[in-house]
Short mmCIF file of C-alpha atoms in Angstrom, two decimals:
data_model
loop_
_atom_site.label_atom_id
_atom_site.label_comp_id
_atom_site.label_asym_id
_atom_site.label_seq_id
_atom_site.Cartn_x
_atom_site.Cartn_y
_atom_site.Cartn_z
CA MET A 1 111.25 132.77 92.85
CA ALA A 2 113.18 136.03 93.15
CA ALA A 3 112.21 136.32 96.83
CA LEU A 4 113.48 132.78 97.43
CA ILE A 5 116.82 133.60 95.79
CA ILE A 6 117.15 136.78 97.85
CA ALA A 7 116.33 134.88 101.06
CA GLY A 8 118.89 132.20 100.19
CA LYS A 9 121.55 134.82 99.46
CA LYS A 10 120.82 136.56 102.76
CA ALA A 11 120.99 133.29 104.71
CA TYR A 12 124.29 132.41 102.98
CA GLU A 13 125.81 135.79 103.85
CA GLU A 14 124.54 135.69 107.44
CA TRP A 15 125.20 132.08 108.41
CA VAL A 16 127.93 130.84 106.08
CA LEU A 17 130.01 133.98 105.62
CA GLY A 18 128.97 135.95 108.69
CA LYS A 19 129.78 133.22 111.22
CA MET A 20 133.28 132.48 109.92
CA ASP A 21 136.30 132.76 112.20
CA HIS A 22 138.81 134.69 110.11
CA ARG A 23 141.85 133.77 112.20
CA SER A 24 142.39 130.82 109.86
CA ASP A 25 142.03 132.74 106.59
CA GLU A 26 145.74 132.56 105.75
CA LEU A 27 145.96 128.79 106.24
CA PHE A 28 145.79 126.38 103.29
CA LEU A 29 142.22 125.72 102.01
CA MET A 30 140.70 128.06 104.61
CA SER A 31 139.93 131.20 102.60
CA SER A 32 136.60 129.98 101.18
CA ILE A 33 133.98 127.32 101.86
CA TRP A 34 134.20 126.38 98.20
CA SER A 35 137.68 124.92 98.82
CA PRO A 36 136.46 121.85 100.77
CA VAL A 37 133.44 121.55 98.46
CA ALA A 38 135.82 121.38 95.47
CA VAL A 39 138.06 118.83 97.23
CA ILE A 40 135.12 116.54 98.05
CA GLY A 41 133.68 116.98 94.57
CA LEU A 42 136.97 115.94 92.96
CA TYR A 43 137.32 113.08 95.44
CA LEU A 44 133.87 111.68 94.63
CA TYR A 45 134.34 112.23 90.90
CA PHE A 46 137.60 110.26 90.92
CA VAL A 47 136.33 107.47 93.18
CA LYS A 48 133.02 106.93 91.38
CA CYS A 49 133.81 107.93 87.77
CA VAL A 50 137.35 108.69 86.62
CA GLY A 51 139.18 106.08 88.70
CA PRO A 52 137.00 103.03 87.88
CA ARG A 53 136.85 104.07 84.22
CA HIS A 54 140.65 104.37 84.09
CA MET A 55 141.16 100.99 85.76
CA LYS A 56 138.46 99.10 83.86
CA ASN A 57 140.78 97.42 81.32
CA ARG A 58 144.01 97.71 83.29
CA PRO A 59 145.64 95.38 85.83
CA ALA A 60 145.75 96.58 89.42
CA TYR A 61 148.74 98.69 90.40
CA GLU A 62 151.01 97.10 93.02
CA LEU A 63 151.98 100.31 94.90
CA ASN A 64 153.81 98.36 97.61
CA GLY A 65 156.51 100.95 98.16
CA VAL A 66 154.04 103.82 98.01
CA MET A 67 151.75 102.08 100.51
CA LYS A 68 154.58 101.55 102.99
CA ALA A 69 155.60 105.21 102.76
CA TYR A 70 151.96 106.33 103.11
CA ASN A 71 151.30 104.16 106.16
CA LEU A 72 154.50 105.34 107.83
CA THR A 73 153.55 108.96 107.09
CA GLN A 74 150.13 108.39 108.65
CA ILE A 75 151.72 106.95 111.80
CA LEU A 76 154.03 109.95 112.17
CA CYS A 77 151.19 112.43 111.48
CA SER A 78 148.96 110.70 114.04
CA VAL A 79 151.68 110.73 116.71
CA TYR A 80 152.22 114.43 116.03
CA MET A 81 148.47 115.11 116.19
CA LEU A 82 148.11 113.24 119.48
CA LEU A 83 150.95 115.17 121.14
CA TYR A 84 149.84 118.50 119.63
CA SER A 85 146.20 118.14 120.77
CA LEU A 86 147.26 117.15 124.28
CA LYS A 87 149.65 120.10 124.51
CA ALA A 88 147.16 122.57 123.04
CA GLY A 89 144.39 121.78 125.50
CA TRP A 90 143.33 118.30 126.49
CA ALA A 91 146.29 117.36 128.70
CA PHE A 92 146.42 120.45 130.89
CA LYS A 93 143.88 123.19 130.11
CA TYR A 94 140.52 121.91 128.87
CA LYS A 95 137.64 120.84 131.11
CA TRP A 96 136.20 117.43 130.30
CA LEU A 97 132.48 118.14 130.67
CA CYS A 98 132.27 121.46 128.86
CA GLU A 99 134.90 123.61 127.20
CA PRO A 100 133.89 126.77 125.28
CA VAL A 101 135.66 128.01 122.17
CA ASP A 102 138.24 130.75 122.75
CA TYR A 103 137.90 133.24 119.87
CA SER A 104 140.59 135.59 121.17
CA PHE A 105 143.92 136.35 119.51
CA THR A 106 146.11 135.09 122.35
CA ALA A 107 149.04 132.85 121.47
CA SER A 108 147.36 129.82 123.07
CA SER A 109 144.07 130.27 121.18
CA ILE A 110 145.87 130.74 117.86
CA ASP A 111 147.81 127.57 118.63
CA VAL A 112 144.50 125.73 119.06
CA VAL A 113 143.30 127.05 115.68
CA ARG A 114 146.44 125.64 114.06
CA CYS A 115 145.95 122.37 115.92
CA VAL A 116 142.41 121.98 114.56
CA TRP A 117 143.65 122.91 111.07
CA THR A 118 146.37 120.24 111.38
CA TYR A 119 143.68 117.67 112.16
CA MET A 120 141.80 118.80 109.04
CA MET A 121 144.93 118.38 106.90
CA ILE A 122 145.37 114.83 108.18
CA LYS A 123 141.76 114.13 107.22
CA LEU A 124 142.64 115.46 103.75
CA LEU A 125 145.50 112.96 103.64
CA ASP A 126 143.05 110.21 104.64
CA LEU A 127 141.26 110.66 101.30
CA VAL A 128 144.28 109.10 99.61
CA ASP A 129 143.21 105.77 101.17
CA THR A 130 140.34 105.57 98.70
CA VAL A 131 142.53 106.55 95.76
CA PHE A 132 144.79 103.60 96.55
CA PHE A 133 141.79 101.26 96.75
CA VAL A 134 140.66 102.36 93.28
CA LEU A 135 144.15 102.01 91.74
CA ARG A 136 144.55 98.57 93.32
CA LYS A 137 141.06 97.54 92.08
CA LYS A 138 139.76 96.91 95.59
CA ALA A 139 136.19 97.78 94.64
CA ALA A 140 134.69 96.15 97.75
CA HIS A 141 136.64 98.59 99.92
CA THR A 142 135.14 101.70 98.29
CA SER A 143 131.82 101.10 100.04
CA PHE A 144 129.31 103.71 101.12
CA LEU A 145 130.70 103.45 104.66
CA HIS A 146 134.26 104.14 103.55
CA VAL A 147 133.52 106.98 101.11
CA TYR A 148 130.91 108.68 103.29
CA HIS A 149 133.12 108.47 106.36
CA HIS A 150 136.14 110.03 104.66
CA ALA A 151 134.17 112.78 102.92
CA ILE A 152 132.05 113.85 105.91
CA VAL A 153 134.97 113.77 108.34
CA PHE A 154 137.08 116.00 106.10
CA PHE A 155 134.24 118.48 105.55
CA GLY A 156 133.36 118.45 109.25
CA ALA A 157 136.99 119.10 110.16
CA TRP A 158 137.05 122.06 107.77
CA CYS A 159 133.86 123.48 109.31
CA CYS A 160 135.27 123.12 112.81
CA THR A 161 138.46 124.92 111.75
CA LYS A 162 136.48 127.73 110.15
CA TYR A 163 133.66 128.20 112.67
CA VAL A 164 134.49 126.54 116.02
CA PRO A 165 138.29 126.01 116.15
CA GLY A 166 138.66 124.70 119.68
CA GLY A 167 136.65 123.75 122.70
CA HIS A 168 134.61 120.69 123.55
CA GLY A 169 134.30 119.23 120.06
CA THR A 170 138.05 118.90 119.56
CA PHE A 171 138.10 115.91 121.92
CA ILE A 172 137.90 113.74 118.82
CA GLY A 173 141.42 114.90 117.87
CA PRO A 174 143.50 112.94 120.42
CA VAL A 175 141.07 109.99 120.43
CA ASN A 176 141.15 109.63 116.64
CA ALA A 177 144.93 110.13 116.53
CA PHE A 178 145.45 107.24 118.95
CA VAL A 179 143.16 104.97 116.91
CA HIS A 180 145.02 105.85 113.71
CA ILE A 181 148.40 105.12 115.28
CA VAL A 182 147.22 101.57 116.03
CA MET A 183 145.46 101.15 112.68
CA TYR A 184 148.27 102.38 110.41
CA THR A 185 150.87 100.48 112.42
CA TYR A 186 148.95 97.32 111.52
CA TYR A 187 148.81 98.37 107.87
CA PHE A 188 152.53 99.20 107.83
CA VAL A 189 153.52 95.87 109.41
CA THR A 190 151.38 93.80 107.02
CA ALA A 191 152.58 95.79 103.99
CA THR A 192 156.24 95.49 104.98
CA TRP A 193 156.11 91.89 106.20
CA PRO A 194 153.16 90.27 104.39
CA GLU A 195 154.04 86.87 105.87
CA TYR A 196 152.64 88.12 109.20
CA ARG A 197 149.26 89.05 107.70
CA LYS A 198 147.64 85.76 108.67
CA SER A 199 149.25 85.53 112.11
CA LEU A 200 148.46 89.02 113.41
CA TRP A 201 145.51 88.53 115.75
CA TRP A 202 144.58 92.16 116.29
CA LYS A 203 142.95 93.08 112.96
CA LYS A 204 139.36 92.75 114.17
CA TYR A 205 140.24 94.61 117.36
CA ILE A 206 141.07 97.67 115.27
CA THR A 207 137.40 97.83 114.27
CA GLN A 208 136.44 97.37 117.92
CA LEU A 209 138.75 100.26 118.76
CA GLN A 210 137.01 102.38 116.12
CA LEU A 211 133.63 101.46 117.58
CA ALA A 212 134.87 102.49 121.03
CA GLN A 213 136.06 105.78 119.53
CA PHE A 214 132.64 106.64 118.08
CA LEU A 215 130.87 105.65 121.28
CA ILE A 216 133.21 107.69 123.51
CA VAL A 217 132.95 110.79 121.29
CA THR A 218 129.16 110.43 121.13
CA LEU A 219 128.88 110.30 124.92
CA HIS A 220 131.40 113.11 125.39
CA SER A 221 129.59 115.39 122.91
CA SER A 222 126.27 114.65 124.61
CA THR A 223 127.37 116.03 128.00
CA VAL A 224 126.94 119.58 126.70
CA LEU A 225 123.28 118.92 125.91
CA PHE A 226 122.45 118.28 129.57
CA MET A 227 124.18 121.35 130.98
CA ASP A 228 122.69 124.74 131.73
CA ASP A 229 123.53 128.03 130.00
CA SER A 230 126.81 128.30 131.89
CA CYS A 231 128.25 125.96 129.26
CA LYS A 232 129.08 128.26 126.35
CA TYR A 233 129.82 125.57 123.79
CA PRO A 234 127.07 125.64 121.08
CA LYS A 235 124.52 122.93 121.82
CA PRO A 236 123.43 122.49 118.14
CA LEU A 237 127.02 121.61 117.23
CA ALA A 238 127.33 119.24 120.18
CA ALA A 239 124.09 117.56 119.07
CA PHE A 240 125.38 117.22 115.50
CA LEU A 241 128.65 115.65 116.73
CA ALA A 242 126.73 113.23 118.93
CA VAL A 243 124.33 112.21 116.13
CA GLN A 244 127.08 111.94 113.49
CA ASN A 245 129.35 109.79 115.66
CA GLY A 246 126.37 107.71 116.74
CA PHE A 247 125.53 107.14 113.07
CA MET A 248 129.14 106.13 112.36
CA PHE A 249 128.98 103.71 115.30
CA ILE A 250 125.93 102.03 113.71
CA LEU A 251 127.61 101.79 110.29
CA PHE A 252 130.84 100.39 111.72
CA ALA A 253 128.92 97.97 113.94
CA GLU A 254 127.11 96.65 110.88
CA PHE A 255 130.45 96.27 109.08
CA TYR A 256 131.92 94.46 112.09
CA VAL A 257 129.04 91.98 112.24
CA LYS A 258 129.29 91.25 108.51
CA SER A 259 133.08 90.95 108.52
CA TYR A 260 133.73 89.01 111.72
CA ARG A 261 130.70 87.72 113.63
CA ARG A 262 129.09 86.05 110.62
CA LYS A 263 132.42 84.55 109.52
CA ILE A 264 132.82 82.99 112.97
CA LYS A 265 129.34 81.46 112.75
#
């Protein structure tokens, strides 16, 4: 037992602590891996325990004004993220098939670190979606798909900021930002002018856009796996991104079939 504990401690120090990129240490939530673990723990505890218990004998909160402000904030954050990620690499500098991570201390590489951290902070803001669902007693919306997606994306964004802040895997940044601009614009319009909720035809196409996002990122991440050693982006990480986004594609496809295809039939 003692040998197992020592081996675990050594692995933790070598792989978790030893592989960290310390250029992000001064940024919010980036000083320790226990920061995102605590955030996700509190998120799950509220969503599955505290929130439902609090709302059990209470009427749903309206939150109309808060929801409008939140959706508008998400639109502005997504526009900023899209422009920032394009400026930092994907519009002018990065190669599409394979882009290694720049671990130097140049101004451009530090800017990329901050760009990836900004993406992580937006994923932190995304967790508020679930809080609103709980307070509005939308229990059907707090599904495994929703909760898993939000939790794993936030933790993955933290890991990318801490270990691989830049390079090939950041392609999801501009793609996801564009999808969120469309998605939260729909939410903002329907929250501000609820009379248009029935007439807006593009709700199901938002899910199709999300499916396209996961498929594109899966294929883009997979290109690294078929390249020789000249591609310096870590293949295990590329494989994880491909598998994770492929898994999300399957989950969202199942949701799409249940929500739209079966209703049509």
